[in-house]
């Protein structure tokens, strides 16, 4: 039903087959308390998609990034001190969580109504605008999503399973001109190789990517908040929990709010390119509510 294997430094790689869905959900229903079991074993499995700066394994083989470091701080407060990284494609994070392959999604995942129908979210720990990464040497280069919707010669790159897929559709970019990539690095390589003419992702993520490839002939457009049908599409990310784990989610939220109020949250995420402008008082309840 599923495969898992350990890769160096305790890295748990998971591959989810289509038949694997909600295998472990039943064990947690009717009063199950995952938090107590995590405390008993002293470790939590964190699902991530290797997308810097949100969640990735560094050269030392250590899970780090904005979401894992915030998650570590919260879980330490909850009495859990060891963290097992569980690597997944971004599009497999929600199925993997629901199948019990890891205990929490720590990948900076945007909170959207469709996702809220599948899993529980913490309140967001950041809110970030989008941007386009484009080739700097292109003549008549595109700079907006409207360009990609209007011009038949352009292909737009997005991450598989990301909210940017819906943003592209909302701006009228035809599906046949949207190219999906499994990873951030794959998207940038595809852009450089000409398989796409732009790569849509959060400005924070793309700034980080550019800093790692300073000689690449790429540039970032001005960050923007997508607006679809007159509604702003917030780029607010949080932590994902299985649908029956309200106790764990609520305990996590309580500690997360303390980190926000004390200013410690900003200090944790600042090394990953986040600033006070990304801090937010939005709630998961607000973000999970479908637009009127």
Short mmCIF file of C-alpha atoms in Angstrom, two decimals:
data_model
loop_
_atom_site.label_atom_id
_atom_site.label_comp_id
_atom_site.label_asym_id
_atom_site.label_seq_id
_atom_site.Cartn_x
_atom_site.Cartn_y
_atom_site.Cartn_z
CA UNK A 1 0.00 0.00 0.00
CA UNK A 2 2.88 2.34 0.68
CA UNK A 3 6.63 2.23 0.76
CA UNK A 4 8.99 3.95 3.17
CA UNK A 5 12.72 3.83 3.46
CA UNK A 6 15.40 5.60 5.47
CA UNK A 7 17.98 7.70 3.68
CA UNK A 8 21.00 8.84 5.66
CA UNK A 9 20.65 11.04 8.78
CA UNK A 10 17.29 9.51 9.64
CA UNK A 11 15.54 10.92 6.57
CA UNK A 12 12.28 9.09 5.94
CA UNK A 13 11.30 9.09 2.28
CA UNK A 14 7.71 8.14 1.52
CA UNK A 15 6.10 7.12 -1.72
CA UNK A 16 2.34 6.93 -1.78
CA UNK A 17 0.47 4.67 -4.15
CA UNK A 18 -3.02 5.64 -5.41
CA UNK A 19 -4.56 2.86 -3.30
CA UNK A 20 -3.21 4.37 -0.08
CA UNK A 21 -5.70 6.82 1.41
CA UNK A 22 -6.81 7.00 5.04
CA UNK A 23 -5.24 3.86 6.46
CA UNK A 24 -4.39 5.19 9.91
CA UNK A 25 -7.29 7.58 10.44
CA UNK A 26 -9.51 5.05 12.21
CA UNK A 27 -6.92 4.46 14.91
CA UNK A 28 -7.17 8.11 15.94
CA UNK A 29 -10.95 8.42 15.94
CA UNK A 30 -13.22 8.27 18.97
CA UNK A 31 -10.93 9.78 21.55
CA UNK A 32 -7.47 8.93 20.26
CA UNK A 33 -4.78 11.26 21.60
CA UNK A 34 -1.84 11.51 19.23
CA UNK A 35 -0.15 14.22 21.30
CA UNK A 36 0.17 11.91 24.31
CA UNK A 37 1.68 9.19 22.13
CA UNK A 38 4.13 11.64 20.58
CA UNK A 39 5.17 12.68 24.09
CA UNK A 40 5.57 9.05 25.09
CA UNK A 41 7.89 8.20 22.17
CA UNK A 42 9.51 11.64 22.25
CA UNK A 43 9.47 12.24 18.51
CA UNK A 44 7.27 13.58 15.73
CA UNK A 45 7.41 12.79 12.00
CA UNK A 46 7.38 15.97 9.92
CA UNK A 47 6.25 15.81 6.29
CA UNK A 48 8.02 18.28 3.99
CA UNK A 49 8.63 18.72 0.26
CA UNK A 50 12.24 19.97 0.11
CA UNK A 51 11.25 23.49 -0.94
CA UNK A 52 13.53 26.19 0.44
CA UNK A 53 13.05 28.27 2.47
CA UNK A 54 9.87 26.59 3.78
CA UNK A 55 11.19 23.12 4.56
CA UNK A 56 14.29 21.30 3.33
CA UNK A 57 17.25 19.15 4.37
CA UNK A 58 20.51 21.07 4.49
CA UNK A 59 23.95 19.79 3.47
CA UNK A 60 24.46 18.32 6.92
CA UNK A 61 21.34 16.19 6.44
CA UNK A 62 19.33 18.18 8.99
CA UNK A 63 15.69 19.15 8.45
CA UNK A 64 15.42 22.94 8.58
CA UNK A 65 13.58 25.84 6.99
CA UNK A 66 10.84 28.19 8.13
CA UNK A 67 8.16 25.59 8.87
CA UNK A 68 10.33 22.85 10.46
CA UNK A 69 12.06 25.35 12.76
CA UNK A 70 8.74 26.83 13.89
CA UNK A 71 7.37 23.31 14.28
CA UNK A 72 10.37 22.26 16.35
CA UNK A 73 9.93 25.21 18.68
CA UNK A 74 6.24 24.44 19.17
CA UNK A 75 6.69 20.71 19.69
CA UNK A 76 9.50 21.27 22.20
CA UNK A 77 7.05 23.37 24.18
CA UNK A 78 4.62 20.46 23.93
CA UNK A 79 7.18 18.01 25.31
CA UNK A 80 8.43 16.42 22.07
CA UNK A 81 12.14 16.84 21.37
CA UNK A 82 13.05 14.64 18.39
CA UNK A 83 12.08 15.30 14.78
CA UNK A 84 12.00 12.74 11.97
CA UNK A 85 11.96 14.30 8.49
CA UNK A 86 9.60 12.59 6.05
CA UNK A 87 10.30 13.68 2.48
CA UNK A 88 7.38 13.78 0.03
CA UNK A 89 6.43 15.37 -3.26
CA UNK A 90 4.35 18.45 -2.49
CA UNK A 91 1.29 16.95 -4.14
CA UNK A 92 1.55 13.84 -1.93
CA UNK A 93 1.75 15.68 1.40
CA UNK A 94 -1.99 15.63 2.16
CA UNK A 95 -2.51 12.00 1.08
CA UNK A 96 0.59 11.01 3.03
CA UNK A 97 -0.64 12.76 6.16
CA UNK A 98 -4.07 11.17 5.89
CA UNK A 99 -2.46 7.76 5.38
CA UNK A 100 -0.48 8.17 8.60
CA UNK A 101 2.95 8.28 6.94
CA UNK A 102 3.82 11.29 9.10
CA UNK A 103 2.23 13.21 11.96
CA UNK A 104 2.23 16.80 10.71
CA UNK A 105 2.81 18.68 7.46
CA UNK A 106 5.63 21.18 8.06
CA UNK A 107 6.03 22.63 4.58
CA UNK A 108 4.59 26.16 4.71
CA UNK A 109 1.45 24.87 2.98
CA UNK A 110 -1.07 27.56 1.98
CA UNK A 111 -4.39 27.29 3.80
CA UNK A 112 -7.22 27.09 1.26
CA UNK A 113 -10.88 25.97 1.50
CA UNK A 114 -10.36 22.83 -0.66
CA UNK A 115 -7.44 21.73 1.50
CA UNK A 116 -9.42 22.47 4.64
CA UNK A 117 -11.96 19.88 3.48
CA UNK A 118 -9.23 17.24 3.67
CA UNK A 119 -7.14 18.11 6.74
CA UNK A 120 -7.00 20.38 9.79
CA UNK A 121 -4.77 23.44 9.72
CA UNK A 122 -3.09 25.43 12.44
CA UNK A 123 -3.48 29.17 12.26
CA UNK A 124 -1.00 30.57 9.73
CA UNK A 125 2.49 31.55 10.81
CA UNK A 126 3.08 33.78 7.76
CA UNK A 127 1.34 35.49 4.84
CA UNK A 128 3.37 35.96 1.65
CA UNK A 129 2.74 37.46 -1.81
CA UNK A 130 3.38 35.68 -5.11
CA UNK A 131 5.87 36.53 -7.85
CA UNK A 132 7.01 35.28 -11.25
CA UNK A 133 10.53 34.09 -12.01
CA UNK A 134 11.42 34.82 -15.64
CA UNK A 135 14.48 34.66 -17.89
CA UNK A 136 16.20 38.02 -17.85
CA UNK A 137 17.53 37.77 -21.41
CA UNK A 138 14.19 37.19 -23.12
CA UNK A 139 12.95 39.81 -25.54
CA UNK A 140 9.37 40.86 -24.85
CA UNK A 141 9.52 38.92 -21.58
CA UNK A 142 6.26 38.37 -19.67
CA UNK A 143 5.89 40.13 -16.34
CA UNK A 144 2.30 39.40 -15.26
CA UNK A 145 -0.13 36.50 -15.13
CA UNK A 146 -2.28 38.44 -17.57
CA UNK A 147 0.58 38.09 -20.07
CA UNK A 148 0.51 34.31 -19.68
CA UNK A 149 -3.26 34.22 -20.12
CA UNK A 150 -3.17 36.45 -23.20
CA UNK A 151 -0.18 35.13 -25.14
CA UNK A 152 -0.42 31.70 -26.78
CA UNK A 153 3.37 31.39 -27.00
CA UNK A 154 3.93 31.33 -23.23
CA UNK A 155 4.02 28.40 -20.80
CA UNK A 156 3.74 28.90 -17.06
CA UNK A 157 5.53 26.64 -14.58
CA UNK A 158 3.96 25.71 -11.21
CA UNK A 159 4.61 23.14 -8.51
CA UNK A 160 2.56 19.96 -8.68
CA UNK A 161 -0.31 20.15 -6.19
CA UNK A 162 0.39 23.78 -5.29
CA UNK A 163 -2.13 26.59 -4.88
CA UNK A 164 -0.47 28.27 -7.87
CA UNK A 165 -2.19 25.71 -10.11
CA UNK A 166 -5.53 27.24 -9.11
CA UNK A 167 -4.18 30.79 -9.34
CA UNK A 168 -3.09 30.16 -12.92
CA UNK A 169 -6.53 28.79 -13.78
CA UNK A 170 -8.21 31.72 -12.06
CA UNK A 171 -6.28 34.14 -14.27
CA UNK A 172 -7.34 32.25 -17.38
CA UNK A 173 -4.06 30.53 -18.24
CA UNK A 174 -5.13 27.46 -20.27
CA UNK A 175 -4.30 24.12 -18.65
CA UNK A 176 -2.39 22.99 -21.74
CA UNK A 177 0.04 25.86 -21.24
CA UNK A 178 0.62 25.17 -17.54
CA UNK A 179 3.69 23.00 -16.88
CA UNK A 180 3.87 21.23 -13.51
CA UNK A 181 7.13 20.42 -11.77
CA UNK A 182 7.60 18.10 -8.79
CA UNK A 183 10.16 20.33 -7.06
CA UNK A 184 11.23 23.94 -6.86
CA UNK A 185 14.66 23.07 -8.28
CA UNK A 186 13.00 21.21 -11.15
CA UNK A 187 10.90 24.26 -11.96
CA UNK A 188 13.93 26.52 -12.11
CA UNK A 189 15.82 24.02 -14.26
CA UNK A 190 12.79 23.80 -16.54
CA UNK A 191 12.67 27.58 -16.84
CA UNK A 192 16.36 27.74 -17.71
CA UNK A 193 15.94 24.94 -20.27
CA UNK A 194 12.99 26.67 -21.96
CA UNK A 195 10.32 24.16 -20.91
CA UNK A 196 8.50 27.07 -19.28
CA UNK A 197 8.63 30.84 -19.74
CA UNK A 198 7.88 31.74 -16.15
CA UNK A 199 7.68 30.04 -12.77
CA UNK A 200 4.94 31.10 -10.33
CA UNK A 201 5.69 30.74 -6.61
CA UNK A 202 5.86 32.87 -3.50
CA UNK A 203 8.27 35.78 -3.68
CA UNK A 204 10.06 34.50 -0.57
CA UNK A 205 10.71 31.11 -2.13
CA UNK A 206 11.88 32.58 -5.41
CA UNK A 207 14.18 35.12 -3.71
CA UNK A 208 15.77 32.25 -1.84
CA UNK A 209 16.16 30.26 -5.04
CA UNK A 210 17.85 33.19 -6.80
CA UNK A 211 20.27 33.64 -3.91
CA UNK A 212 21.40 30.04 -4.45
CA UNK A 213 21.96 30.59 -8.19
CA UNK A 214 23.46 34.08 -8.38
CA UNK A 215 24.82 33.60 -11.90
CA UNK A 216 21.60 32.28 -13.43
CA UNK A 217 20.06 34.61 -16.08
CA UNK A 218 16.84 34.95 -14.11
CA UNK A 219 14.94 37.80 -12.52
CA UNK A 220 11.96 38.25 -10.24
CA UNK A 221 8.89 40.29 -11.08
CA UNK A 222 7.29 42.64 -8.57
CA UNK A 223 5.51 40.64 -5.81
CA UNK A 224 1.72 40.72 -5.94
CA UNK A 225 -1.37 39.35 -4.20
CA UNK A 226 -3.48 37.38 -6.71
CA UNK A 227 -7.07 38.56 -7.12
CA UNK A 228 -9.60 36.10 -8.56
CA UNK A 229 -13.22 37.13 -9.09
CA UNK A 230 -12.53 40.22 -7.00
CA UNK A 231 -11.26 38.22 -4.01
CA UNK A 232 -7.69 38.49 -2.74
CA UNK A 233 -5.97 35.11 -2.56
CA UNK A 234 -3.96 35.15 0.64
CA UNK A 235 -0.66 33.28 0.63
CA UNK A 236 -0.92 32.30 4.28
CA UNK A 237 0.74 29.04 5.30
CA UNK A 238 0.30 26.79 8.30
CA UNK A 239 0.78 23.26 9.63
CA UNK A 240 -1.43 20.36 8.58
CA UNK A 241 -2.94 17.72 10.87
CA UNK A 242 -5.18 14.71 10.29
CA UNK A 243 -8.89 15.55 10.43
CA UNK A 244 -9.48 13.82 13.77
CA UNK A 245 -6.57 15.51 15.58
CA UNK A 246 -8.27 18.60 17.00
CA UNK A 247 -6.56 18.14 20.39
CA UNK A 248 -3.12 18.20 18.83
CA UNK A 249 -3.99 21.08 16.50
CA UNK A 250 -5.44 23.16 19.35
CA UNK A 251 -2.43 22.53 21.60
CA UNK A 252 -0.14 23.47 18.69
CA UNK A 253 -2.11 26.68 18.07
CA UNK A 254 -1.87 27.75 21.70
CA UNK A 255 1.94 27.55 21.65
CA UNK A 256 2.13 29.13 18.20
CA UNK A 257 0.14 32.14 19.42
CA UNK A 258 2.54 32.53 22.36
CA UNK A 259 5.47 32.56 19.94
CA UNK A 260 3.73 35.23 17.87
CA UNK A 261 2.87 37.42 20.84
CA UNK A 262 6.37 37.23 22.30
CA UNK A 263 8.09 38.08 19.01
CA UNK A 264 9.97 34.78 19.09
CA UNK A 265 8.24 33.59 15.92
CA UNK A 266 9.74 36.41 13.86
CA UNK A 267 13.21 35.66 15.23
CA UNK A 268 12.85 32.00 14.25
CA UNK A 269 11.83 32.73 10.65
CA UNK A 270 13.97 35.80 9.98
CA UNK A 271 17.05 33.75 8.89
CA UNK A 272 14.91 32.25 6.10
CA UNK A 273 14.09 35.61 4.50
CA UNK A 274 10.89 36.41 6.39
CA UNK A 275 10.27 39.84 7.88
CA UNK A 276 7.67 41.59 9.98
CA UNK A 277 5.68 42.25 6.80
CA UNK A 278 5.02 38.49 6.52
CA UNK A 279 3.65 38.22 10.07
CA UNK A 280 -0.14 37.87 10.19
CA UNK A 281 -3.17 37.75 12.48
CA UNK A 282 -5.21 35.75 9.98
CA UNK A 283 -6.79 32.55 11.30
CA UNK A 284 -7.35 29.15 9.76
CA UNK A 285 -11.08 29.60 10.36
CA UNK A 286 -11.06 32.72 8.19
CA UNK A 287 -8.90 31.15 5.46
CA UNK A 288 -10.92 27.93 5.36
CA UNK A 289 -14.14 29.84 4.73
CA UNK A 290 -15.16 29.70 1.05
CA UNK A 291 -15.37 33.09 -0.65
CA UNK A 292 -18.91 34.47 -0.82
#
